Amino acid sequence: METLDLGPYGHAEGTLRLPGSKSISNRVLLLAALSHGTTRVRDLLESDDTRVMLDALAALGVTCTQVGDTRDFIVEGCGGVFPVKSAKLFMGNAGTAIRPLTAALALSHGDYDVSGVARMHERPIGDLVDGLRQLGAQIDYLGNAGYPPLHIKPANVAAPAAPIRVRGDVSSQFLTALLLTLPLLPSPTGEIVVEVEGELISKPYIDITLRLLRRFGIDVRQDGWERFTLPAAGAGGANYRSPGEIRVEGDASSASYFLAAGAIGGGPLRVEGVGRDSIQGDVRFVDALAAMGARVTMRDDAIEVHGIDTPSGKLRALDMDFNHIPDAAMTIAVAALFADGTTTLRNIASWRVKETDRLAAMATELRKVGATVEEGADYLRVTPPTTLTPNAAIDTYDDHRMAMCFSLVSLGGVPVTINDPKCVAKTFPTYFDEFARVAS
C-alpha cells in the first residue's frame, strides 16, 4: 500500500486556484447531454468522478470533446434521447454520476446495466428506484435489493396524474436525479409534481440543481422543500435548451481544507474560484469556521483566512447542526482537534451512506491522533487531546475526503502518515501537491 508522510508543519499561507466543483461538473455534463444544442462547459473538474460520467456519456453516444489542453469541453446535446439503446456502464464510486444517470436511463427506452465498485454496491439507491417505478420504469436489482448493480429495461414510462413521491432523509441525490430528468417526460397537464417524504437533507445541493436547471431553460416551482413542480416535455421533446456556454465554479468542499489550514496555520491563505457569489451550499463552511474564531474575508470569487482571533489562540469549540453541509462538515471534525473544548457535529447521519461510513471512519481515525470521540447514530462529539499523537497512520477507506481532512493534523506540529493518498483522485488529484505548497 502506498503511503505519504506529511509534516510536522506549523504554518500555512499562500494562494491557490480551486479545481471545479464535482457537484456542478456532473450535473452540467448530464444537462448538456440531454439538451437541444451545443454547450461549451468551461473549467470542468478533472477527477475520477467526472471521468466516469464522460465515459458513460460517450458509451451512450453523446459527443464530448475536450478543447486542446484546457478543461473546457464541447458537449453535443442529444435532445433528451440517448442514441445508444444498449450499454453496460461502470460508474465507479461516483454518486453524483450513477444516481442522475440511472434516472435518465430509466426514461430512455433502452436496455442498460449499471454497476460500480464494491462500495457503490453498498450505497443505497432504492428510494430513487421506487420513485422511477412510479413512472412505469422497469428496473431490476442484480444483487441486493435497494442497491446497485441495476438492470434497466425498455419501458413505457409516463408522468402519473398523482405526485411522484421520494424520500428526502437518506440522500438529496435521489431528488436531484428526478429533478434533472423528469422534464424529459410529457404529461397531460403539462406539469410533473414531485413531493418529498420526510426531512430533506442537504438542501443546498438541491438549490444547486434548481439553479442549473434554470440555466438550461427549466423553471421549477417550489413549495418550500416539500413539493416541486416541473414543466413536462412539449411536442418537440425535452425542454432543455443549451445556454451555449457555462463555467464550473471552484469546488467549495475542496476549499474547506485550505480555509481550515489558513485558520490553524495562521495564514493568510486565499482560495480563488469560489466566494460570495457561489451557488454551492458548502461555501457556508466559512460561517462555521468563523464561529470557531477564524478571521475570514469573503470576496465575490475568493475567500481569505488570516488565522484565529480568540483569547485562547485556539479555535472555539462549537455545537452545530451540519445537515446543510455534510461534506464540508468533515473538515470541522478534524479542525476540532485544535479547539479549546468539545465540539459536537449534529444531524450528520448521511455520512454513513457516503464513500465509506464516515461517522465510524472519522471516529476511528480521530482517536489515533489522541482525541476522545463519541460516535452517535447521527452525531459526532470530539474532545481534543492535550498533545496530538505523532506519527499516526491514517487509514482513508478509499475515501478522498478522509485523506484530505487528515492532512490538517500535520499543521499541529506532528508528523502524520496518510495511507493510500491517491484516493484523492476522485475529486482533487493534485491535492497533496497544493497542500505541500502552502504548508511549512
Short mmCIF file of C-alpha atoms in Angstrom, two decimals:
data_model
loop_
_atom_site.label_atom_id
_atom_site.label_comp_id
_atom_site.label_asym_id
_atom_site.label_seq_id
_atom_site.Cartn_x
_atom_site.Cartn_y
_atom_site.Cartn_z
CA MET A 1 0.00 0.00 0.00
CA GLU A 2 1.27 3.46 -0.90
CA THR A 3 1.69 5.98 1.93
CA LEU A 4 2.50 9.68 2.24
CA ASP A 5 4.29 11.29 5.18
CA LEU A 6 3.30 14.88 6.00
CA GLY A 7 4.79 17.38 8.44
CA PRO A 8 5.50 18.33 11.01
CA TYR A 9 4.24 21.76 9.97
CA GLY A 10 3.28 24.83 11.94
CA HIS A 11 2.27 27.37 9.32
CA ALA A 12 0.14 27.61 6.17
CA GLU A 13 -0.13 30.52 3.76
CA GLY A 14 -0.43 31.19 0.06
CA THR A 15 -2.92 31.44 -2.80
CA LEU A 16 -4.40 28.67 -4.91
CA ARG A 17 -6.99 28.27 -7.64
CA LEU A 18 -9.53 25.59 -6.83
CA PRO A 19 -10.45 22.74 -9.18
CA GLY A 20 -14.01 22.76 -10.48
CA SER A 21 -16.93 21.65 -8.34
CA LYS A 22 -17.72 17.93 -8.59
CA SER A 23 -21.41 18.52 -7.91
CA ILE A 24 -21.69 21.18 -10.60
CA SER A 25 -19.48 19.33 -13.11
CA ASN A 26 -21.52 16.14 -13.28
CA ARG A 27 -24.88 17.93 -13.22
CA VAL A 28 -23.79 20.21 -16.07
CA LEU A 29 -22.45 17.30 -18.15
CA LEU A 30 -25.77 15.46 -17.92
CA LEU A 31 -27.87 18.56 -18.61
CA ALA A 32 -25.69 19.48 -21.60
CA ALA A 33 -26.01 15.92 -22.92
CA LEU A 34 -29.81 15.97 -22.61
CA SER A 35 -30.22 19.44 -24.12
CA HIS A 36 -31.00 20.68 -27.58
CA GLY A 37 -27.89 22.42 -28.91
CA THR A 38 -24.18 22.51 -28.21
CA THR A 39 -22.73 23.54 -24.84
CA ARG A 40 -19.20 24.64 -24.04
CA VAL A 41 -18.50 23.60 -20.45
CA ARG A 42 -15.63 25.66 -19.05
CA ASP A 43 -13.30 24.61 -16.21
CA LEU A 44 -14.72 21.11 -15.82
CA LEU A 45 -13.25 19.27 -12.84
CA GLU A 46 -10.55 16.75 -13.75
CA SER A 47 -11.19 13.77 -11.47
CA ASP A 48 -12.21 10.13 -11.34
CA ASP A 49 -15.88 11.07 -10.87
CA THR A 50 -16.10 13.34 -13.91
CA ARG A 51 -14.14 10.82 -15.99
CA VAL A 52 -16.75 8.20 -15.09
CA MET A 53 -19.54 10.50 -16.30
CA LEU A 54 -17.71 11.42 -19.50
CA ASP A 55 -17.03 7.74 -20.26
CA ALA A 56 -20.67 6.84 -19.62
CA LEU A 57 -21.97 9.61 -21.88
CA ALA A 58 -19.55 8.54 -24.62
CA ALA A 59 -20.82 4.96 -24.31
CA LEU A 60 -24.37 6.31 -24.74
CA GLY A 61 -23.45 8.09 -27.97
CA VAL A 62 -23.00 11.63 -26.65
CA THR A 63 -20.05 13.52 -28.14
CA CYS A 64 -17.96 15.34 -25.50
CA THR A 65 -14.79 16.85 -26.99
CA GLN A 66 -12.01 18.36 -24.90
CA VAL A 67 -10.73 21.70 -26.18
CA GLY A 68 -6.96 21.36 -26.55
CA ASP A 69 -5.18 21.02 -23.21
CA THR A 70 -7.80 23.11 -21.36
CA ARG A 71 -10.53 21.85 -19.04
CA ASP A 72 -13.17 23.08 -21.49
CA PHE A 73 -15.41 20.52 -23.20
CA ILE A 74 -17.80 20.83 -26.13
CA VAL A 75 -20.90 18.70 -25.48
CA GLU A 76 -23.24 17.95 -28.38
CA GLY A 77 -26.70 17.64 -26.88
CA CYS A 78 -28.89 14.71 -27.90
CA GLY A 79 -32.24 16.40 -27.26
CA GLY A 80 -33.20 14.07 -24.43
CA VAL A 81 -32.73 10.82 -26.40
CA PHE A 82 -29.50 8.85 -25.93
CA PRO A 83 -28.50 7.43 -29.35
CA VAL A 84 -27.24 4.13 -27.90
CA LYS A 85 -30.01 1.88 -26.58
CA SER A 86 -27.96 -0.93 -25.06
CA ALA A 87 -24.88 -0.49 -22.86
CA LYS A 88 -23.05 -1.73 -19.80
CA LEU A 89 -21.96 1.26 -17.72
CA PHE A 90 -19.38 1.25 -14.91
CA MET A 91 -19.85 4.22 -12.58
CA GLY A 92 -17.02 3.68 -10.09
CA ASN A 93 -17.97 5.17 -6.72
CA ALA A 94 -19.47 8.36 -8.18
CA GLY A 95 -22.81 9.04 -6.53
CA THR A 96 -23.19 12.31 -8.46
CA ALA A 97 -22.97 10.27 -11.67
CA ILE A 98 -24.78 7.00 -11.03
CA ARG A 99 -27.95 8.41 -9.48
CA PRO A 100 -28.98 11.05 -12.04
CA LEU A 101 -27.78 8.89 -14.92
CA THR A 102 -29.90 5.98 -13.64
CA ALA A 103 -32.95 8.24 -13.78
CA ALA A 104 -32.14 9.41 -17.31
CA LEU A 105 -31.59 5.83 -18.48
CA ALA A 106 -34.88 4.67 -16.97
CA LEU A 107 -36.67 7.16 -19.22
CA SER A 108 -34.61 6.32 -22.34
CA HIS A 109 -36.42 3.18 -23.61
CA GLY A 110 -33.19 1.19 -23.66
CA ASP A 111 -31.54 -1.84 -22.07
CA TYR A 112 -28.73 -0.90 -19.68
CA ASP A 113 -26.63 -2.49 -16.93
CA VAL A 114 -25.29 -0.03 -14.36
CA SER A 115 -22.64 -1.04 -11.84
CA GLY A 116 -19.80 0.38 -9.75
CA VAL A 117 -17.06 -0.54 -7.30
CA ALA A 118 -17.85 -2.74 -4.30
CA ARG A 119 -18.57 0.26 -2.07
CA MET A 120 -21.04 1.68 -4.60
CA HIS A 121 -22.93 -1.60 -4.32
CA GLU A 122 -23.33 -0.82 -0.59
CA ARG A 123 -24.68 2.70 -1.16
CA PRO A 124 -28.49 2.88 -1.30
CA ILE A 125 -30.41 3.67 -4.46
CA GLY A 126 -33.75 2.06 -3.58
CA ASP A 127 -35.62 5.30 -2.89
CA LEU A 128 -34.74 6.58 -6.37
CA VAL A 129 -35.74 3.28 -7.98
CA ASP A 130 -39.07 3.40 -6.11
CA GLY A 131 -39.66 6.91 -7.46
CA LEU A 132 -38.85 5.83 -11.02
CA ARG A 133 -41.12 2.81 -10.77
CA GLN A 134 -43.99 5.21 -10.14
CA LEU A 135 -43.44 6.30 -13.75
CA GLY A 136 -43.55 2.73 -15.05
CA ALA A 137 -39.77 2.27 -15.21
CA GLN A 138 -38.59 -1.34 -15.31
CA ILE A 139 -35.53 -1.69 -13.06
CA ASP A 140 -34.19 -4.92 -11.57
CA TYR A 141 -31.60 -5.31 -8.83
CA LEU A 142 -28.75 -7.59 -9.88
CA GLY A 143 -27.51 -8.00 -6.30
CA ASN A 144 -29.02 -6.86 -3.03
CA ALA A 145 -32.43 -5.19 -3.24
CA GLY A 146 -32.15 -1.42 -2.84
CA TYR A 147 -28.55 -1.21 -4.09
CA PRO A 148 -26.63 -1.27 -7.36
CA PRO A 149 -25.86 -3.02 -9.66
CA LEU A 150 -29.02 -2.45 -11.70
CA HIS A 151 -30.57 -3.73 -14.92
CA ILE A 152 -32.75 -1.11 -16.61
CA LYS A 153 -35.17 -2.45 -19.24
CA PRO A 154 -37.07 -0.67 -22.01
CA ALA A 155 -40.37 0.57 -20.61
CA ASN A 156 -43.31 2.78 -21.48
CA VAL A 157 -42.74 5.50 -18.90
CA ALA A 158 -45.25 8.27 -18.33
CA ALA A 159 -45.87 11.04 -15.86
CA PRO A 160 -48.59 9.95 -13.41
CA ALA A 161 -51.53 12.16 -12.56
CA ALA A 162 -50.61 11.93 -8.86
CA PRO A 163 -47.41 13.46 -7.46
CA ILE A 164 -44.27 11.36 -7.58
CA ARG A 165 -43.06 10.72 -4.06
CA VAL A 166 -39.46 10.28 -2.96
CA ARG A 167 -37.77 10.11 0.44
CA GLY A 168 -35.52 13.01 1.30
CA ASP A 169 -33.86 11.83 4.51
CA VAL A 170 -31.24 9.42 3.07
CA SER A 171 -29.65 11.33 0.19
CA SER A 172 -30.60 14.52 -1.63
CA GLN A 173 -29.18 12.93 -4.79
CA PHE A 174 -32.41 10.93 -5.23
CA LEU A 175 -34.44 14.13 -5.55
CA THR A 176 -31.74 15.74 -7.72
CA ALA A 177 -31.87 12.75 -10.09
CA LEU A 178 -35.63 13.16 -10.55
CA LEU A 179 -35.48 16.93 -10.96
CA LEU A 180 -32.75 16.64 -13.60
CA THR A 181 -34.62 14.12 -15.73
CA LEU A 182 -38.41 14.42 -15.30
CA PRO A 183 -38.67 17.26 -17.86
CA LEU A 184 -37.94 14.53 -20.45
CA LEU A 185 -41.49 13.22 -19.93
CA PRO A 186 -44.72 14.55 -21.42
CA SER A 187 -47.74 14.99 -19.16
CA PRO A 188 -51.42 15.57 -19.95
CA THR A 189 -51.42 18.52 -17.53
CA GLY A 190 -48.16 19.98 -18.83
CA GLU A 191 -46.61 19.65 -15.37
CA ILE A 192 -45.00 17.00 -13.20
CA VAL A 193 -45.10 17.20 -9.40
CA VAL A 194 -42.56 15.68 -7.01
CA GLU A 195 -43.27 15.51 -3.28
CA VAL A 196 -40.60 14.80 -0.66
CA GLU A 197 -41.32 12.42 2.20
CA GLY A 198 -39.55 13.15 5.48
CA GLU A 199 -36.97 15.84 6.12
CA LEU A 200 -34.96 16.79 3.05
CA ILE A 201 -31.27 16.68 3.90
CA SER A 202 -28.51 18.65 2.18
CA LYS A 203 -30.92 21.30 0.88
CA PRO A 204 -28.11 23.43 -0.60
CA TYR A 205 -27.35 20.65 -3.07
CA ILE A 206 -30.95 20.78 -4.29
CA ASP A 207 -30.52 24.53 -4.68
CA ILE A 208 -27.53 23.85 -6.98
CA THR A 209 -29.76 21.56 -9.05
CA LEU A 210 -32.53 24.15 -9.32
CA ARG A 211 -30.13 26.92 -10.33
CA LEU A 212 -28.53 24.78 -13.04
CA LEU A 213 -31.91 23.67 -14.36
CA ARG A 214 -32.78 27.34 -14.86
CA ARG A 215 -29.57 27.82 -16.85
CA PHE A 216 -30.81 25.07 -19.19
CA GLY A 217 -34.30 26.52 -19.58
CA ILE A 218 -36.21 24.64 -16.87
CA ASP A 219 -38.01 26.72 -14.24
CA VAL A 220 -39.14 24.69 -11.25
CA ARG A 221 -41.86 25.98 -8.93
CA GLN A 222 -41.01 25.26 -5.34
CA ASP A 223 -43.36 24.96 -2.34
CA GLY A 224 -40.85 25.01 0.49
CA TRP A 225 -38.64 21.93 0.36
CA GLU A 226 -41.59 19.52 0.24
CA ARG A 227 -43.08 20.00 -3.25
CA PHE A 228 -41.57 20.75 -6.66
CA THR A 229 -43.49 21.34 -9.90
CA LEU A 230 -41.63 20.89 -13.19
CA PRO A 231 -42.66 21.64 -16.77
CA ALA A 232 -43.32 18.47 -18.77
CA ALA A 233 -41.81 17.87 -22.19
CA GLY A 234 -43.59 19.57 -25.06
CA ALA A 235 -44.43 18.32 -28.54
CA GLY A 236 -40.82 18.88 -29.61
CA GLY A 237 -39.45 16.65 -26.86
CA ALA A 238 -37.34 17.64 -23.86
CA ASN A 239 -37.43 21.28 -22.78
CA TYR A 240 -33.71 21.54 -22.11
CA ARG A 241 -32.02 24.29 -24.10
CA SER A 242 -28.27 24.79 -24.08
CA PRO A 243 -27.11 28.08 -22.58
CA GLY A 244 -24.30 27.98 -25.13
CA GLU A 245 -21.59 28.26 -22.51
CA ILE A 246 -21.40 27.59 -18.79
CA ARG A 247 -18.48 27.81 -16.37
CA VAL A 248 -17.97 25.40 -13.49
CA GLU A 249 -17.04 27.33 -10.37
CA GLY A 250 -14.39 26.13 -7.93
CA ASP A 251 -15.25 23.32 -5.54
CA ALA A 252 -16.41 24.72 -2.19
CA SER A 253 -15.95 21.40 -0.40
CA SER A 254 -12.31 21.28 -1.52
CA ALA A 255 -11.89 24.87 -0.37
CA SER A 256 -12.71 23.84 3.20
CA TYR A 257 -9.37 22.08 3.76
CA PHE A 258 -7.32 25.11 2.79
CA LEU A 259 -9.55 27.56 4.66
CA ALA A 260 -9.16 25.45 7.80
CA ALA A 261 -5.40 25.33 7.13
CA GLY A 262 -5.37 29.14 6.99
CA ALA A 263 -7.01 29.24 10.42
CA ILE A 264 -4.88 26.53 12.06
CA GLY A 265 -1.65 27.58 10.33
CA GLY A 266 -2.03 31.34 10.71
CA GLY A 267 -2.42 32.31 7.07
CA PRO A 268 -3.00 34.42 5.17
CA LEU A 269 -4.40 31.77 2.87
CA ARG A 270 -6.55 32.65 -0.15
CA VAL A 271 -8.62 30.30 -2.31
CA GLU A 272 -9.86 31.53 -5.69
CA GLY A 273 -12.74 30.26 -7.80
CA VAL A 274 -15.40 30.32 -5.10
CA GLY A 275 -16.71 33.10 -2.90
CA ARG A 276 -19.67 35.31 -2.08
CA ASP A 277 -21.31 34.65 -5.47
CA SER A 278 -21.09 30.85 -5.23
CA ILE A 279 -24.16 28.69 -5.88
CA GLN A 280 -22.74 25.92 -3.65
CA GLY A 281 -24.06 25.45 -0.15
CA ASP A 282 -20.68 24.30 1.11
CA VAL A 283 -19.44 27.88 0.87
CA ARG A 284 -21.30 28.27 4.18
CA PHE A 285 -18.44 26.30 5.72
CA VAL A 286 -16.90 29.72 6.34
CA ASP A 287 -19.75 30.53 8.76
CA ALA A 288 -18.83 27.53 10.93
CA LEU A 289 -15.13 28.38 10.70
CA ALA A 290 -15.83 31.99 11.68
CA ALA A 291 -17.96 30.78 14.59
CA MET A 292 -14.87 28.88 15.75
CA GLY A 293 -12.91 32.14 15.76
CA ALA A 294 -11.24 32.16 12.34
CA ARG A 295 -10.71 35.54 10.68
CA VAL A 296 -12.46 35.20 7.33
CA THR A 297 -12.79 37.66 4.44
CA MET A 298 -15.32 36.85 1.71
CA ARG A 299 -14.94 38.27 -1.79
CA ASP A 300 -17.05 37.72 -4.92
CA ASP A 301 -14.80 34.94 -6.29
CA ALA A 302 -12.33 34.32 -3.46
CA ILE A 303 -12.10 33.67 0.28
CA GLU A 304 -9.21 34.55 2.59
CA VAL A 305 -8.45 33.31 6.09
CA HIS A 306 -5.99 35.05 8.42
CA GLY A 307 -5.53 32.80 11.44
CA ILE A 308 -7.58 32.74 14.63
CA ASP A 309 -8.95 35.65 16.66
CA THR A 310 -9.81 34.22 20.09
CA PRO A 311 -8.41 34.97 23.58
CA SER A 312 -7.01 31.44 23.84
CA GLY A 313 -5.39 31.49 20.42
CA LYS A 314 -7.21 28.22 19.72
CA LEU A 315 -10.31 27.59 17.68
CA ARG A 316 -13.52 27.92 19.67
CA ALA A 317 -15.41 24.67 20.29
CA LEU A 318 -18.95 24.66 18.94
CA ASP A 319 -22.15 22.62 18.91
CA MET A 320 -23.81 22.88 15.49
CA ASP A 321 -26.25 21.20 13.09
CA PHE A 322 -24.36 20.33 9.88
CA ASN A 323 -27.19 18.78 7.88
CA HIS A 324 -26.81 21.54 5.26
CA ILE A 325 -23.07 20.99 4.60
CA PRO A 326 -22.32 17.31 5.35
CA ASP A 327 -19.20 17.05 3.16
CA ALA A 328 -17.51 20.21 4.44
CA ALA A 329 -18.52 19.29 7.99
CA MET A 330 -15.85 16.58 7.92
CA THR A 331 -13.25 19.34 7.91
CA ILE A 332 -14.77 20.79 11.09
CA ALA A 333 -14.41 17.38 12.77
CA VAL A 334 -10.63 17.49 12.21
CA ALA A 335 -10.40 21.22 12.96
CA ALA A 336 -11.94 20.31 16.34
CA LEU A 337 -8.53 18.87 17.25
CA PHE A 338 -7.35 22.48 17.51
CA ALA A 339 -10.30 23.76 19.57
CA ASP A 340 -10.46 24.85 23.21
CA GLY A 341 -13.06 22.27 24.22
CA THR A 342 -15.51 19.66 22.97
CA THR A 343 -17.06 20.17 19.52
CA THR A 344 -20.32 18.45 18.58
CA LEU A 345 -21.43 17.90 14.98
CA ARG A 346 -25.14 17.08 14.76
CA ASN A 347 -27.57 15.78 12.13
CA ILE A 348 -24.91 14.07 10.01
CA ALA A 349 -26.49 10.62 9.57
CA SER A 350 -25.93 10.93 5.80
CA TRP A 351 -22.21 10.38 6.48
CA ARG A 352 -22.99 6.69 6.87
CA VAL A 353 -24.01 6.21 3.21
CA LYS A 354 -21.17 8.13 1.57
CA GLU A 355 -17.95 6.74 0.06
CA THR A 356 -17.48 4.96 3.37
CA ASP A 357 -19.31 5.03 6.72
CA ARG A 358 -17.76 8.38 7.52
CA LEU A 359 -19.08 8.55 11.08
CA ALA A 360 -17.36 5.32 12.03
CA ALA A 361 -14.24 6.10 9.99
CA MET A 362 -13.85 9.61 11.38
CA ALA A 363 -14.25 8.40 14.97
CA THR A 364 -11.63 5.68 14.47
CA GLU A 365 -9.02 7.94 12.88
CA LEU A 366 -9.52 10.87 15.28
CA ARG A 367 -8.80 8.50 18.17
CA LYS A 368 -5.49 7.57 16.52
CA VAL A 369 -4.25 11.15 16.96
CA GLY A 370 -5.34 11.26 20.61
CA ALA A 371 -8.88 12.70 20.51
CA THR A 372 -11.67 11.47 22.75
CA VAL A 373 -14.60 10.74 20.42
CA GLU A 374 -18.24 9.86 20.97
CA GLU A 375 -19.97 8.46 17.90
CA GLY A 376 -23.77 8.51 17.78
CA ALA A 377 -26.30 7.47 15.17
CA ASP A 378 -26.28 10.96 13.67
CA TYR A 379 -23.70 12.95 15.62
CA LEU A 380 -20.01 13.09 16.46
CA ARG A 381 -18.52 14.63 19.60
CA VAL A 382 -14.79 15.42 19.53
CA THR A 383 -12.63 16.42 22.52
CA PRO A 384 -9.08 17.32 21.52
CA PRO A 385 -6.07 15.85 23.30
CA THR A 386 -3.63 18.00 25.25
CA THR A 387 -0.98 16.95 22.74
CA LEU A 388 -1.57 15.35 19.36
CA THR A 389 -0.19 11.83 18.97
CA PRO A 390 2.70 11.94 16.48
CA ASN A 391 3.26 9.54 13.59
CA ALA A 392 -0.32 8.31 13.40
CA ALA A 393 -1.03 6.24 10.28
CA ILE A 394 -4.40 7.37 8.96
CA ASP A 395 -6.48 4.87 7.03
CA THR A 396 -8.51 6.57 4.30
CA TYR A 397 -11.07 3.85 3.38
CA ASP A 398 -10.80 4.70 -0.35
CA ASP A 399 -12.47 8.00 0.61
CA HIS A 400 -10.94 11.17 -0.80
CA ARG A 401 -12.34 13.38 1.95
CA MET A 402 -10.81 11.29 4.73
CA ALA A 403 -7.37 11.74 3.14
CA MET A 404 -7.74 15.47 2.62
CA CYS A 405 -9.23 16.17 6.06
CA PHE A 406 -6.48 14.41 7.99
CA SER A 407 -3.71 16.26 6.18
CA LEU A 408 -4.61 19.11 8.57
CA VAL A 409 -3.25 17.14 11.53
CA SER A 410 0.29 17.83 10.26
CA LEU A 411 -0.24 21.56 10.96
CA GLY A 412 -0.29 20.72 14.67
CA GLY A 413 3.49 20.27 14.69
CA VAL A 414 3.38 16.48 14.45
CA PRO A 415 4.13 14.18 11.53
CA VAL A 416 1.24 12.12 10.15
CA THR A 417 1.09 9.35 7.57
CA ILE A 418 -1.74 9.17 5.05
CA ASN A 419 -2.41 5.65 3.75
CA ASP A 420 -3.49 5.32 0.10
CA PRO A 421 -3.13 9.05 -0.65
CA LYS A 422 -4.05 8.60 -4.32
CA CYS A 423 -7.71 8.17 -3.35
CA VAL A 424 -7.92 11.98 -3.64
CA ALA A 425 -8.06 11.46 -7.43
CA LYS A 426 -11.83 11.11 -7.00
CA THR A 427 -12.16 14.91 -6.84
CA PHE A 428 -8.74 16.58 -6.44
CA PRO A 429 -5.82 14.61 -7.95
CA THR A 430 -3.26 17.36 -7.16
CA TYR A 431 -4.44 17.98 -3.59
CA PHE A 432 -1.25 16.94 -1.81
CA ASP A 433 0.91 18.94 -4.21
CA GLU A 434 -1.14 22.03 -3.39
CA PHE A 435 -1.08 21.29 0.33
CA ALA A 436 2.70 20.92 0.30
CA ARG A 437 2.96 24.27 -1.47
CA VAL A 438 1.15 26.19 1.30
CA ALA A 439 2.30 24.24 4.40
CA SER A 440 5.62 24.84 6.14
#
